[in-house]
Coordinates of C-alpha atoms in Angstrom, one line a residue:
M1 CA 21.5 -35.9 30.3
S2 CA 23.8 -38.4 30.2
V3 CA 24.7 -40.3 27.0
S4 CA 23.5 -43.7 28.3
R5 CA 20.4 -41.7 28.8
C6 CA 20.1 -40.1 25.6
A7 CA 20.8 -43.6 24.1
T8 CA 17.9 -45.0 26.0
W9 CA 15.3 -42.2 24.8
A10 CA 16.3 -42.7 21.5
L11 CA 15.8 -46.5 21.4
L12 CA 12.5 -45.8 23.0
V13 CA 11.6 -43.6 20.2
T14 CA 12.9 -46.0 17.7
L15 CA 10.8 -48.9 19.1
C16 CA 7.6 -46.9 20.0
S17 CA 4.7 -47.6 18.2
A18 CA 0.7 -46.8 18.4
T19 CA 0.5 -49.3 21.3
C20 CA 3.1 -46.9 23.5
S21 CA 1.4 -45.1 26.2
A22 CA 1.4 -41.6 26.2
A23 CA 3.8 -41.3 29.0
Q24 CA 6.4 -43.0 27.3
R25 CA 6.4 -40.4 24.2
P26 CA 8.4 -37.3 24.0
N27 CA 7.3 -33.8 24.5
V28 CA 7.6 -31.3 21.2
L29 CA 8.5 -27.7 21.6
L30 CA 7.6 -26.1 18.2
I31 CA 9.0 -22.4 18.2
L32 CA 7.7 -20.3 15.2
V33 CA 9.2 -17.1 14.4
D34 CA 7.5 -14.6 11.9
D35 CA 9.7 -13.0 9.1
L36 CA 12.8 -14.9 10.3
K37 CA 15.7 -15.1 7.4
P38 CA 18.9 -17.1 8.4
A39 CA 20.1 -13.6 9.7
L40 CA 21.6 -15.4 12.7
G41 CA 24.6 -16.1 14.0
C42 CA 24.4 -19.9 13.6
Y43 CA 24.2 -19.3 10.1
G44 CA 27.3 -17.4 9.9
D45 CA 26.2 -13.8 9.9
P46 CA 28.6 -11.9 11.5
H47 CA 26.4 -8.6 12.0
A48 CA 23.6 -10.7 14.1
R49 CA 23.4 -10.8 17.8
T50 CA 21.3 -14.1 18.6
P51 CA 23.2 -15.8 21.2
H52 CA 20.3 -17.9 22.4
I53 CA 19.1 -19.3 19.0
D54 CA 22.9 -19.9 18.3
A55 CA 23.1 -22.1 21.8
L56 CA 20.0 -24.0 20.3
A57 CA 21.9 -24.7 17.3
K58 CA 24.7 -26.4 19.4
R59 CA 22.5 -29.0 20.4
S60 CA 20.3 -29.5 16.9
L61 CA 20.8 -30.2 13.6
R62 CA 21.0 -27.0 11.3
F63 CA 19.3 -26.9 7.9
D64 CA 21.1 -25.0 5.4
L65 CA 18.8 -25.6 2.8
A66 CA 15.5 -25.1 4.2
Y67 CA 12.7 -23.3 2.6
C68 CA 9.3 -22.4 3.0
N69 CA 6.4 -23.6 0.8
Q70 CA 5.3 -20.3 0.2
A71 CA 6.6 -16.8 1.5
V72 CA 3.2 -15.5 2.7
C73 CA 2.1 -15.7 6.3
A74 CA -1.0 -17.9 6.5
P75 CA -0.2 -20.3 3.7
S76 CA 3.4 -20.6 4.9
R77 CA 2.0 -21.8 8.3
F78 CA -1.1 -23.8 6.7
T79 CA 1.8 -25.7 4.9
L80 CA 3.8 -26.5 8.4
M81 CA 0.7 -27.6 10.0
L82 CA -0.9 -29.6 7.1
G83 CA 2.2 -31.0 5.6
A84 CA 0.5 -30.0 2.4
H85 CA 1.6 -27.5 -0.2
S86 CA -0.6 -24.7 -1.1
T87 CA -0.7 -26.0 -4.7
S88 CA -2.3 -29.0 -3.3
T89 CA -4.8 -27.5 -0.9
G90 CA -5.7 -24.1 -2.5
L91 CA -4.7 -22.3 0.6
Y92 CA -2.8 -19.2 -1.3
G93 CA -4.0 -16.5 0.3
L94 CA -3.6 -14.6 3.6
G95 CA -7.5 -14.6 4.2
S96 CA -7.7 -18.2 3.0
Q97 CA -10.4 -19.9 5.4
L98 CA -8.9 -23.6 6.3
R99 CA -12.3 -25.0 7.9
E100 CA -14.3 -23.7 4.6
I101 CA -11.9 -25.1 2.2
L102 CA -11.0 -28.2 4.0
P103 CA -13.4 -28.9 6.9
N104 CA -12.1 -32.2 7.7
A105 CA -8.3 -31.5 7.4
V106 CA -6.4 -32.9 10.5
T107 CA -3.7 -30.6 11.6
M108 CA -0.4 -31.7 13.2
P109 CA -1.3 -30.7 16.8
Q110 CA -4.8 -32.9 16.4
Y111 CA -2.6 -35.8 15.0
F112 CA -0.7 -35.8 17.9
A113 CA -3.5 -35.3 20.4
K114 CA -5.3 -38.3 18.4
H115 CA -2.7 -40.8 18.0
G116 CA -0.4 -39.9 21.0
G117 CA -2.4 -38.7 23.6
Y118 CA -0.8 -35.3 23.9
R119 CA -1.8 -31.9 25.3
T120 CA -2.0 -29.4 22.7
E121 CA -1.3 -25.7 23.1
S122 CA -0.6 -22.6 21.2
L123 CA 0.9 -19.2 22.1
G124 CA 1.4 -16.1 20.0
K125 CA 1.3 -16.2 16.2
V126 CA 1.1 -19.8 15.2
F127 CA -2.2 -19.7 12.3
H128 CA -2.3 -16.6 10.7
I129 CA -4.8 -14.1 12.6
G130 CA -5.9 -11.3 10.8
H131 CA -6.6 -10.2 7.1
G132 CA -10.1 -11.8 7.5
N133 CA -8.7 -15.0 8.7
Y134 CA -9.3 -16.0 12.6
G135 CA -7.0 -18.9 12.8
D136 CA -7.8 -22.4 13.5
P137 CA -9.2 -22.9 17.5
A138 CA -10.0 -26.6 16.8
S139 CA -6.1 -27.7 15.9
F140 CA -5.6 -27.3 19.7
M141 CA -6.8 -28.5 23.2
A142 CA -6.5 -25.3 25.4
P143 CA -7.6 -22.2 24.2
H144 CA -5.4 -20.0 22.2
F145 CA -3.2 -17.3 23.9
H146 CA -3.4 -14.6 21.7
D147 CA -1.5 -11.5 21.3
K148 CA -0.6 -8.5 18.9
V149 CA 1.5 -8.6 16.3
I150 CA 1.4 -4.9 15.3
E151 CA 2.0 -3.1 18.3
Y152 CA 3.5 0.4 19.3
L153 CA 3.9 1.9 22.5
D154 CA 4.7 5.5 21.3
P155 CA 2.0 7.6 20.4
R156 CA 3.5 9.2 17.6
S157 CA 4.1 6.1 16.0
T158 CA -0.1 5.9 15.3
E159 CA -0.4 9.9 14.8
G160 CA -1.8 10.2 18.3
G161 CA -2.8 6.5 19.1
Q162 CA -5.1 6.2 15.7
L163 CA -5.9 2.7 14.2
T164 CA -3.5 2.4 11.4
R165 CA -3.5 0.4 8.1
E166 CA -1.7 -2.9 9.2
E167 CA -3.2 -3.0 12.9
A168 CA -6.8 -3.3 11.2
Y169 CA -5.5 -5.8 9.0
F170 CA -4.2 -7.7 11.8
T171 CA -7.2 -7.3 13.9
N172 CA -9.9 -7.6 11.1
Q173 CA -11.2 -4.2 11.5
K174 CA -12.1 -1.7 8.8
L175 CA -10.6 -4.1 6.1
G176 CA -12.8 -2.4 3.3
Q177 CA -11.3 0.9 4.4
I178 CA -7.6 0.6 4.9
R179 CA -6.5 3.2 2.8
S180 CA -8.6 5.7 4.7
L181 CA -6.6 4.6 7.7
P182 CA -3.1 6.5 8.6
R183 CA 0.1 4.6 8.2
G184 CA 2.0 3.3 11.2
A185 CA 5.6 3.8 11.8
A186 CA 8.2 1.4 10.4
Y187 CA 10.0 1.2 13.6
E188 CA 10.0 2.5 17.2
S189 CA 12.6 1.8 20.1
P190 CA 11.3 3.0 23.4
A191 CA 13.4 2.2 27.0
V192 CA 10.8 -0.4 27.9
E193 CA 10.8 -4.0 29.6
D194 CA 10.4 -7.0 27.3
D195 CA 6.9 -7.8 28.4
A196 CA 5.9 -4.2 27.1
Y197 CA 5.8 -5.9 23.8
A198 CA 3.7 -9.2 22.9
D199 CA 6.6 -11.2 22.5
G200 CA 7.6 -10.7 25.9
R201 CA 4.5 -11.3 27.0
V202 CA 4.2 -14.6 24.7
A203 CA 7.6 -15.7 26.6
N204 CA 6.4 -15.5 29.8
E205 CA 3.3 -17.3 29.3
A206 CA 5.2 -19.8 27.5
I207 CA 7.3 -20.2 30.9
R208 CA 4.0 -20.6 32.8
R209 CA 2.6 -23.5 30.4
L210 CA 5.9 -25.2 30.7
R211 CA 5.9 -25.1 34.4
Q212 CA 2.3 -26.5 34.1
A213 CA 3.5 -29.4 32.0
A214 CA 6.6 -30.1 34.3
Q215 CA 4.0 -30.9 37.0
R216 CA 2.2 -33.5 34.4
T217 CA 5.8 -35.2 33.7
G218 CA 5.0 -39.2 33.3
E219 CA 1.1 -38.5 32.6
Q220 CA 0.8 -36.7 29.5
P221 CA 3.0 -35.3 26.9
F222 CA 2.8 -32.1 25.5
F223 CA 2.8 -30.3 22.1
I224 CA 3.3 -26.7 22.7
T225 CA 3.5 -24.3 19.7
V226 CA 4.9 -20.8 20.4
G227 CA 4.9 -18.2 18.1
F228 CA 7.1 -14.7 18.1
A229 CA 6.2 -11.8 15.7
R230 CA 9.1 -10.0 15.6
P231 CA 11.1 -9.5 13.4
H232 CA 7.8 -8.9 11.6
L233 CA 7.1 -5.2 10.8
P234 CA 6.8 -2.9 12.5
F235 CA 10.5 -3.0 14.1
S236 CA 9.1 -2.3 17.4
A237 CA 11.7 -3.4 19.9
P238 CA 13.0 -2.4 23.3
Q239 CA 16.0 0.2 22.8
K240 CA 18.5 -2.1 24.4
Y241 CA 18.2 -4.4 21.3
W242 CA 18.8 -1.3 19.1
D243 CA 21.7 -0.8 21.1
L244 CA 23.3 -4.0 20.2
H245 CA 24.1 -2.9 16.7
D246 CA 25.8 -0.1 15.0
P247 CA 23.8 1.0 11.9
D248 CA 26.8 2.1 10.2
K249 CA 28.2 -1.3 10.4
L250 CA 24.9 -3.3 9.2
P251 CA 25.0 -4.5 5.4
L252 CA 23.4 -2.4 2.9
P253 CA 22.0 -4.3 -0.1
Q254 CA 24.6 -5.0 -2.8
H255 CA 22.3 -5.1 -5.9
E256 CA 18.8 -3.2 -6.1
E257 CA 17.7 -4.1 -9.7
L258 CA 15.4 -6.7 -10.4
P259 CA 17.2 -9.6 -12.3
V260 CA 17.9 -9.0 -16.1
D261 CA 15.9 -10.7 -18.6
A262 CA 13.3 -11.6 -15.5
P263 CA 9.6 -12.0 -16.4
A264 CA 7.7 -8.5 -15.2
V265 CA 5.2 -11.2 -13.2
A266 CA 8.2 -12.1 -11.0
G267 CA 9.2 -8.8 -9.8
K268 CA 8.0 -6.6 -6.8
R269 CA 8.0 -3.0 -5.6
G270 CA 6.0 -1.4 -3.0
G271 CA 3.7 -3.8 -1.2
E272 CA 3.2 -4.2 2.7
I273 CA 6.4 -1.9 3.2
S274 CA 4.2 1.1 1.8
N275 CA 1.8 0.7 4.6
Y276 CA 4.5 1.8 7.0
A277 CA 5.7 5.6 7.6
P278 CA 8.1 7.0 6.5
V279 CA 8.4 4.7 3.5
P280 CA 7.5 6.4 0.2
T281 CA 4.1 5.5 -0.9
A282 CA 5.3 5.2 -4.5
A283 CA 8.1 2.7 -3.9
D284 CA 9.5 2.4 -7.5
G285 CA 13.1 3.2 -7.0
P286 CA 15.7 2.7 -4.1
F287 CA 15.1 3.7 -0.8
E288 CA 17.3 6.9 0.6
T289 CA 20.3 5.2 2.3
S290 CA 19.3 6.6 5.7
L291 CA 16.1 5.0 5.5
Q292 CA 17.8 1.7 4.5
R293 CA 19.9 1.8 7.3
K294 CA 16.9 2.4 9.9
L295 CA 14.9 -0.5 8.3
I296 CA 17.7 -3.0 8.5
H297 CA 18.8 -1.8 12.1
G298 CA 15.4 -2.3 12.9
Y299 CA 15.4 -5.9 11.5
Y300 CA 18.5 -6.9 13.3
A301 CA 17.3 -5.2 16.7
S302 CA 14.0 -7.1 16.3
A303 CA 15.8 -10.1 15.7
S304 CA 18.1 -9.7 18.8
F305 CA 14.9 -9.2 20.8
V306 CA 13.0 -12.2 19.8
D307 CA 16.3 -14.1 20.3
A308 CA 16.2 -12.9 24.1
Q309 CA 12.9 -14.2 24.5
I310 CA 13.5 -17.5 22.8
G311 CA 16.4 -17.8 25.4
K312 CA 14.2 -17.6 28.2
V313 CA 11.8 -19.9 27.2
L314 CA 14.8 -22.6 26.5
A315 CA 16.3 -21.6 29.9
A316 CA 13.0 -22.9 31.4
V317 CA 13.0 -26.1 29.8
D318 CA 16.3 -26.8 31.3
Q319 CA 15.6 -25.4 34.4
L320 CA 12.4 -28.0 34.6
E321 CA 14.6 -30.5 33.5
L322 CA 12.2 -30.8 30.3
S323 CA 15.3 -30.8 27.8
Q324 CA 15.9 -34.7 27.9
N325 CA 12.9 -36.0 26.6
T326 CA 11.9 -32.9 24.7
I327 CA 12.0 -32.2 20.7
I328 CA 12.8 -28.7 20.0
V329 CA 12.4 -27.4 16.5
L330 CA 12.8 -23.5 15.4
W331 CA 11.3 -23.0 12.3
G332 CA 10.8 -19.1 10.6
D333 CA 7.6 -19.0 8.4
H334 CA 9.5 -17.1 5.5
G335 CA 12.3 -15.2 4.7
F336 CA 12.6 -11.6 4.2
H337 CA 14.1 -9.0 1.5
L338 CA 16.2 -6.2 3.3
G339 CA 16.3 -4.0 -0.4
D340 CA 17.9 -6.7 -2.5
L341 CA 16.9 -6.5 -6.2
G342 CA 15.2 -3.4 -5.0
I343 CA 12.7 -5.5 -2.9
W344 CA 11.3 -5.2 0.8
T345 CA 9.5 -8.0 3.0
K346 CA 8.5 -11.0 1.4
H347 CA 6.2 -12.3 -1.4
T348 CA 8.2 -13.4 -4.1
N349 CA 9.8 -16.8 -5.1
Y350 CA 13.5 -15.2 -4.9
E351 CA 16.0 -16.5 -2.5
Q352 CA 15.8 -14.1 0.2
A353 CA 12.0 -14.4 0.8
N354 CA 12.2 -18.3 0.6
R355 CA 14.9 -19.4 2.4
I356 CA 14.3 -19.9 6.3
P357 CA 16.3 -21.5 9.3
I358 CA 15.3 -24.7 10.4
L359 CA 16.7 -26.1 13.7
I360 CA 15.8 -29.6 15.0
S361 CA 17.1 -30.8 18.7
A362 CA 15.8 -34.5 19.1
P363 CA 17.9 -35.7 22.3
G364 CA 19.6 -39.1 21.6
V365 CA 18.9 -38.6 17.7
T366 CA 20.3 -35.3 16.5
A367 CA 24.1 -34.7 17.1
G368 CA 24.2 -31.1 18.3
G369 CA 26.2 -28.6 16.3
T370 CA 25.8 -30.2 13.3
S371 CA 24.5 -29.3 9.6
T372 CA 23.3 -30.9 6.5
R373 CA 22.8 -29.5 2.9
Q374 CA 19.6 -31.5 2.5
P375 CA 16.9 -29.5 0.8
A376 CA 14.2 -29.0 3.5
E377 CA 10.7 -27.9 3.3
S378 CA 8.2 -26.7 5.8
V379 CA 5.9 -29.6 4.6
D380 CA 8.4 -32.1 6.1
L381 CA 8.3 -31.1 9.8
F382 CA 4.9 -32.9 9.9
P383 CA 6.0 -36.4 9.1
T384 CA 9.5 -35.9 10.8
L385 CA 8.1 -35.2 14.2
V386 CA 5.2 -37.9 13.5
E387 CA 8.2 -40.6 13.4
L388 CA 10.5 -39.0 16.0
A389 CA 7.6 -39.5 18.5
G390 CA 6.7 -43.0 17.5
L391 CA 3.2 -42.0 16.1
P392 CA 1.6 -44.4 13.0
A393 CA 2.6 -42.3 9.8
P394 CA 0.2 -39.8 9.0
D395 CA -3.0 -41.0 7.5
V396 CA -5.1 -37.8 7.1
P397 CA -7.7 -36.3 4.5
Q398 CA -5.5 -33.7 3.0
P399 CA -2.6 -34.7 1.0
I400 CA 1.0 -35.2 2.9
D401 CA 3.6 -33.7 0.5
G402 CA 6.6 -33.5 2.9
V403 CA 8.7 -36.3 3.7
S404 CA 10.5 -37.4 7.2
L405 CA 13.7 -36.1 7.6
V406 CA 14.5 -38.5 10.5
P407 CA 17.2 -40.1 8.3
V408 CA 18.9 -37.1 8.3
L409 CA 18.5 -36.1 11.6
K410 CA 20.7 -39.5 12.3
D411 CA 23.0 -39.0 9.4
P412 CA 23.6 -35.4 8.2
T413 CA 25.1 -36.6 5.0
S414 CA 21.8 -38.7 4.2
R415 CA 19.6 -37.5 1.6
V416 CA 16.0 -38.2 1.3
R417 CA 15.3 -35.8 -1.6
D418 CA 17.5 -33.5 -4.1
H419 CA 15.5 -30.7 -4.2
A420 CA 13.0 -28.2 -2.5
Y421 CA 9.7 -27.1 -4.2
H422 CA 7.7 -23.7 -3.4
A423 CA 5.0 -21.6 -5.3
Y424 CA 3.9 -18.1 -5.2
P425 CA 0.8 -16.6 -7.1
R426 CA 0.7 -13.5 -8.6
R427 CA -1.3 -12.7 -12.0
K428 CA 0.4 -16.0 -12.6
L429 CA 1.1 -19.1 -10.1
G430 CA 4.8 -19.6 -9.9
R431 CA 6.2 -22.9 -8.9
A432 CA 9.8 -23.1 -8.1
I433 CA 12.4 -26.0 -7.9
R434 CA 15.3 -25.4 -5.6
T435 CA 18.4 -27.5 -6.0
D436 CA 21.5 -27.3 -4.5
R437 CA 22.9 -25.3 -7.4
Y438 CA 20.1 -23.6 -9.3
R439 CA 16.3 -22.5 -8.8
L440 CA 13.8 -22.8 -11.7
V441 CA 10.4 -20.8 -11.5
E442 CA 7.8 -21.6 -13.8
W443 CA 4.9 -18.9 -14.5
R444 CA 2.0 -19.8 -15.7
S445 CA -1.8 -19.3 -15.0
I446 CA -3.3 -22.6 -13.4
G447 CA -4.7 -24.8 -16.3
A448 CA -2.8 -22.7 -19.3
S449 CA -1.1 -24.4 -21.9
D450 CA 2.8 -25.1 -21.5
D451 CA 3.5 -22.3 -24.3
T452 CA 2.1 -19.7 -22.1
A453 CA 4.8 -20.2 -19.6
E454 CA 7.6 -17.8 -18.6
Y455 CA 10.7 -19.2 -16.8
E456 CA 13.5 -17.8 -14.4
L457 CA 16.9 -19.5 -13.7
Y458 CA 19.3 -18.8 -11.3
D459 CA 22.8 -20.5 -10.8
Y460 CA 24.0 -19.6 -7.2
T461 CA 27.2 -20.8 -7.6
S462 CA 28.1 -17.9 -10.1
D463 CA 25.2 -15.6 -9.3
P464 CA 24.0 -15.9 -5.7
L465 CA 22.5 -12.2 -5.8
E466 CA 20.1 -13.4 -8.8
T467 CA 21.3 -10.5 -11.1
R468 CA 20.4 -12.3 -14.6
N469 CA 17.7 -14.8 -15.6
L470 CA 19.5 -17.6 -17.3
A471 CA 16.5 -19.5 -18.7
A472 CA 17.2 -18.5 -22.4
T473 CA 20.7 -19.3 -22.1
H474 CA 20.8 -22.8 -20.2
P475 CA 18.1 -25.1 -22.0
K476 CA 19.7 -28.2 -20.9
V477 CA 19.3 -27.2 -16.9
V478 CA 15.5 -25.8 -17.7
A479 CA 14.6 -29.0 -19.4
Q480 CA 16.0 -31.1 -16.5
L481 CA 14.2 -29.1 -13.7
R482 CA 10.9 -28.9 -15.9
R483 CA 11.3 -32.7 -15.6
I484 CA 11.1 -32.5 -11.9
L485 CA 8.4 -30.1 -11.8
A486 CA 6.2 -32.3 -14.1
T487 CA 6.5 -35.0 -11.2
Y488 CA 4.2 -32.7 -9.1
P489 CA 0.5 -32.9 -8.9
K490 CA -1.1 -30.2 -11.2
P491 CA -2.1 -26.9 -8.8
V492 CA -5.3 -26.7 -7.8
S493 CA -7.1 -23.5 -8.1
R494 CA -7.7 -20.7 -5.3
R495 CA -10.6 -22.1 -3.4
R496 CA -13.7 -20.7 -2.0
N497 CA -16.1 -22.5 0.1
G498 CA -15.0 -26.2 -0.6
S499 CA -15.1 -25.9 -4.2
A500 CA -13.0 -24.4 -7.1
S501 CA -13.6 -20.7 -7.8
Q502 CA -16.0 -20.2 -10.8
S503 CA -14.8 -17.7 -13.5
P504 CA -17.6 -16.5 -16.1
K505 CA -16.4 -15.4 -19.5
I506 CA -17.5 -11.7 -19.1
A507 CA -15.3 -10.0 -21.7
K508 CA -17.7 -7.7 -24.1
Q509 CA -20.8 -9.4 -22.0
C510 CA -23.7 -8.4 -20.2
V511 CA -23.7 -9.7 -17.0
T512 CA -26.6 -10.5 -14.5
I513 CA -25.8 -11.4 -11.2
S514 CA -27.9 -12.5 -8.3
G515 CA -28.0 -13.9 -4.5
H516 CA -28.6 -13.5 -0.9
V517 CA -26.7 -11.9 1.8
A518 CA -26.9 -12.4 5.6
S519 CA -25.6 -11.0 8.6
A520 CA -23.4 -9.0 6.8
D521 CA -21.3 -6.3 8.4
A522 CA -20.8 -2.9 7.4
T523 CA -17.8 -3.7 4.7
G524 CA -16.6 -6.6 2.6
V525 CA -17.1 -7.9 -1.0
V526 CA -20.4 -9.9 -2.0
V527 CA -19.1 -10.6 -5.4
A528 CA -15.8 -9.8 -7.6
Q529 CA -14.0 -10.9 -10.7
G530 CA -10.9 -9.1 -11.9
G531 CA -8.0 -7.3 -10.3
Q532 CA -5.7 -4.4 -11.5
Q533 CA -6.8 -3.4 -15.0
Y534 CA -10.1 -4.9 -15.5
G535 CA -13.1 -6.1 -13.4
Y536 CA -16.1 -5.4 -11.3
A537 CA -16.9 -5.7 -7.8
L538 CA -20.0 -5.5 -5.7
H539 CA -19.3 -4.8 -2.0
L540 CA -20.2 -3.0 1.5
V541 CA -18.8 0.1 2.2
N542 CA -19.8 1.8 5.9
R543 CA -23.2 -0.4 5.1
Q544 CA -23.6 1.2 1.4
L545 CA -23.8 -1.5 -1.1
S546 CA -21.4 -0.5 -4.0
F547 CA -21.0 -1.5 -7.3
D548 CA -17.3 -0.9 -9.1
V549 CA -16.0 -1.2 -12.5
R550 CA -12.1 -1.2 -13.3
L551 CA -11.4 -0.5 -16.8
A552 CA -7.6 -0.3 -17.6
G553 CA -6.6 0.2 -14.1
K554 CA -8.9 3.2 -13.2
V555 CA -12.3 2.7 -11.1
Q556 CA -15.6 4.3 -11.3
R557 CA -18.2 3.5 -8.7
V558 CA -21.3 3.3 -10.7
L559 CA -23.8 3.1 -7.5
S560 CA -23.9 3.2 -3.9
V561 CA -27.0 2.3 -1.8
A562 CA -27.9 1.8 1.7
A563 CA -28.3 -1.8 2.4
P564 CA -29.8 -3.6 5.2
Q565 CA -28.0 -6.2 7.0
E566 CA -29.8 -9.2 5.1
F567 CA -31.1 -8.8 1.5
D568 CA -31.6 -10.3 -1.7
F569 CA -29.8 -8.7 -4.4
E570 CA -30.0 -8.9 -8.4
L571 CA -27.4 -6.5 -10.5
D572 CA -27.8 -6.3 -14.2
F573 CA -24.7 -4.8 -16.1
T574 CA -25.0 -3.7 -19.6
A575 CA -23.0 -1.4 -21.9
K576 CA -25.6 1.5 -21.4
K577 CA -26.7 1.4 -17.6
V578 CA -26.6 -0.6 -14.7
T579 CA -29.2 -1.8 -12.5
L580 CA -29.3 -3.1 -9.0
R581 CA -32.3 -4.1 -7.0
V582 CA -31.9 -4.7 -2.9
N583 CA -35.0 -6.4 -1.7
Q584 CA -36.9 -5.6 -5.1
K585 CA -36.1 -2.1 -4.7
E586 CA -34.6 -0.7 -7.8
F587 CA -31.7 1.6 -8.5
Q588 CA -29.7 2.8 -12.0
G589 CA -26.7 4.2 -12.7
K590 CA -24.9 5.1 -15.9
S591 CA -22.7 2.2 -17.1
P592 CA -19.1 3.0 -17.9
G593 CA -19.0 0.6 -20.6
L594 CA -18.5 -3.4 -20.7
I595 CA -15.3 -5.1 -19.6
P596 CA -13.5 -5.6 -22.9
V597 CA -11.3 -8.4 -21.7
Q598 CA -11.1 -11.3 -19.8
P599 CA -10.0 -10.2 -16.4
Q600 CA -6.9 -12.5 -15.1
D601 CA -8.2 -12.8 -11.4
G602 CA -11.2 -15.4 -11.1
M603 CA -14.8 -14.6 -9.6
Q604 CA -14.7 -14.5 -5.9
I605 CA -17.7 -14.8 -3.2
G606 CA -17.6 -13.2 0.0
R607 CA -14.1 -11.9 -0.3
D608 CA -11.4 -10.4 -2.6
E609 CA -8.0 -11.6 -1.5
Q610 CA -5.4 -10.9 -4.3
S611 CA -5.5 -7.5 -6.5
A612 CA -8.6 -5.3 -5.8
A613 CA -11.4 -5.5 -8.5
G614 CA -13.0 -2.3 -6.9
D615 CA -12.0 1.0 -4.6
Y616 CA -10.8 -0.8 -1.6
T617 CA -7.7 -2.4 -0.4
A618 CA -7.3 -6.3 -0.9
P619 CA -8.1 -9.1 1.0
N620 CA -11.5 -7.5 1.5
P621 CA -13.6 -10.1 3.1
L622 CA -17.2 -10.0 3.9
K623 CA -18.1 -10.8 7.7
G624 CA -21.5 -12.4 6.7
K625 CA -22.7 -15.2 4.2
V626 CA -23.4 -14.9 0.5
S627 CA -25.5 -17.7 -0.6
G628 CA -27.5 -18.6 -3.8
V629 CA -25.1 -16.6 -6.1
K630 CA -25.9 -17.0 -9.8
V631 CA -24.3 -15.2 -12.9
R632 CA -25.7 -15.0 -16.1
T633 CA -24.0 -13.5 -19.2
R634 CA -25.4 -12.6 -22.5
P635 CA -24.0 -10.7 -25.6
S636 CA -24.4 -6.9 -26.2
P637 CA -27.3 -6.2 -27.9

């Protein structure tokens, strides 16, 4: 593309308004990569073999301090598509249902279709599908091209072709029976062609869609979102990409202990990684060096595999002469721990889980091969792309928490804010402010008083590996960053069915719960309150309606009775007995005793998303409807 033509296109973008015809607007190609940290050649990683992403960086502005807004797949993608923080929407969980909680939300592709006349399409992993979540078909005009996230070709990886735990999660199968399923392999490397795996097939379909779009040039611009699964676990990639890396030369973790003086709520051991073999199921200590090398090798090989698929898509953009009027964005949904701090995968507020790559190529606006230390967030991409396309500033039902990065695209030294914000919920909610030098994390239950908060502070100039929490020794820095955090709206609770979770006071109380269940599948939570230490759950297991009580971490199943597909229920839980009525038929069991303390996790209806209150693995959504739930408590006689 010539300089003069670039300048003409940039001027058109600048002058374009809502009155412009659709044909005058730039196309948008949004490339999403699951679990991709900045382990890329263009970000200075000497071990990466990512020539195609590196080539994209040469025609893009690279954001060196870019952060996701929550290091979990589904919430991170919601923040991107809504332009709103999870703390503004209540969409914190893998099983969060967008249209139940925000039925009128307008996502980025919906906005482009409505205000710019765009044809919107999606392929691969865009919204999170799995863990009880089914994505958001309403966001795109064309049917979504869906393919696998968890995928194996070698039968040995699945104990002879059995359904594995993570396959079940990502296909919404047997969600209440995860622990009974075998673990799949953490990695495999067959000698196959690229399109034997989903990312190769997604790349092929993206090229086909681009060819169709090229035939519409001058008629309708496109907004195509292409999502790739690797380097998400399992590290399933053709052997040739493993061969690009010498495992003995790849970097092992430098520091495998949690930060000194960090609050216990901030740390992580096990989690997602434990659902894969041969990872130890009790992942309390460092992995054996040989396993670490294999996992790290798998991550880099998977990144090289997805880089090759992205390269094919970018080559098609050039060959079809679409690059001259197409904005290209590459975004990783969150980072990935590779044994640093003794942590694997994501789900923390630490640097490796939250720092992401963002590359933006806007012909005539961005200078290729440039970089910026402007702190950027996922929520910024909605207003940024809207402005680049010449659309009116977003006016949508949900809050827009992002800011346009267009001033930075034009001048990388410009600044539109001096920090990034992100959050992660555990037993408490951790909200973080990340400046060029520091990160402050405040851990506090939603609605709790200031004196209950715990803080983390890290100085990335003196301690880039986050070895020590400095909050107690740097009170002035903590106070300064707390003032920034105080400018953000109060976080909303995890929300269910459009309203805040109700959390009855059940400590030392008898509890009566009633309601109606319709169209229920064989498994899933009807009502639950509590989590890893204390709580109860009324849930279905193979069409058995079961009542579990958790006391000091141990679960006792009190009752389990056959249930029809639709039924009324009433449960009465006292210190001596539990009575369950299903369509007026009564069953009784001996009570293990009342719950002695108020559980930290609130009541959930129709799902249990965070930590399991019963004998199942969370998230555990019910495929059905629960209505008319009433909870009454009374003191024990």
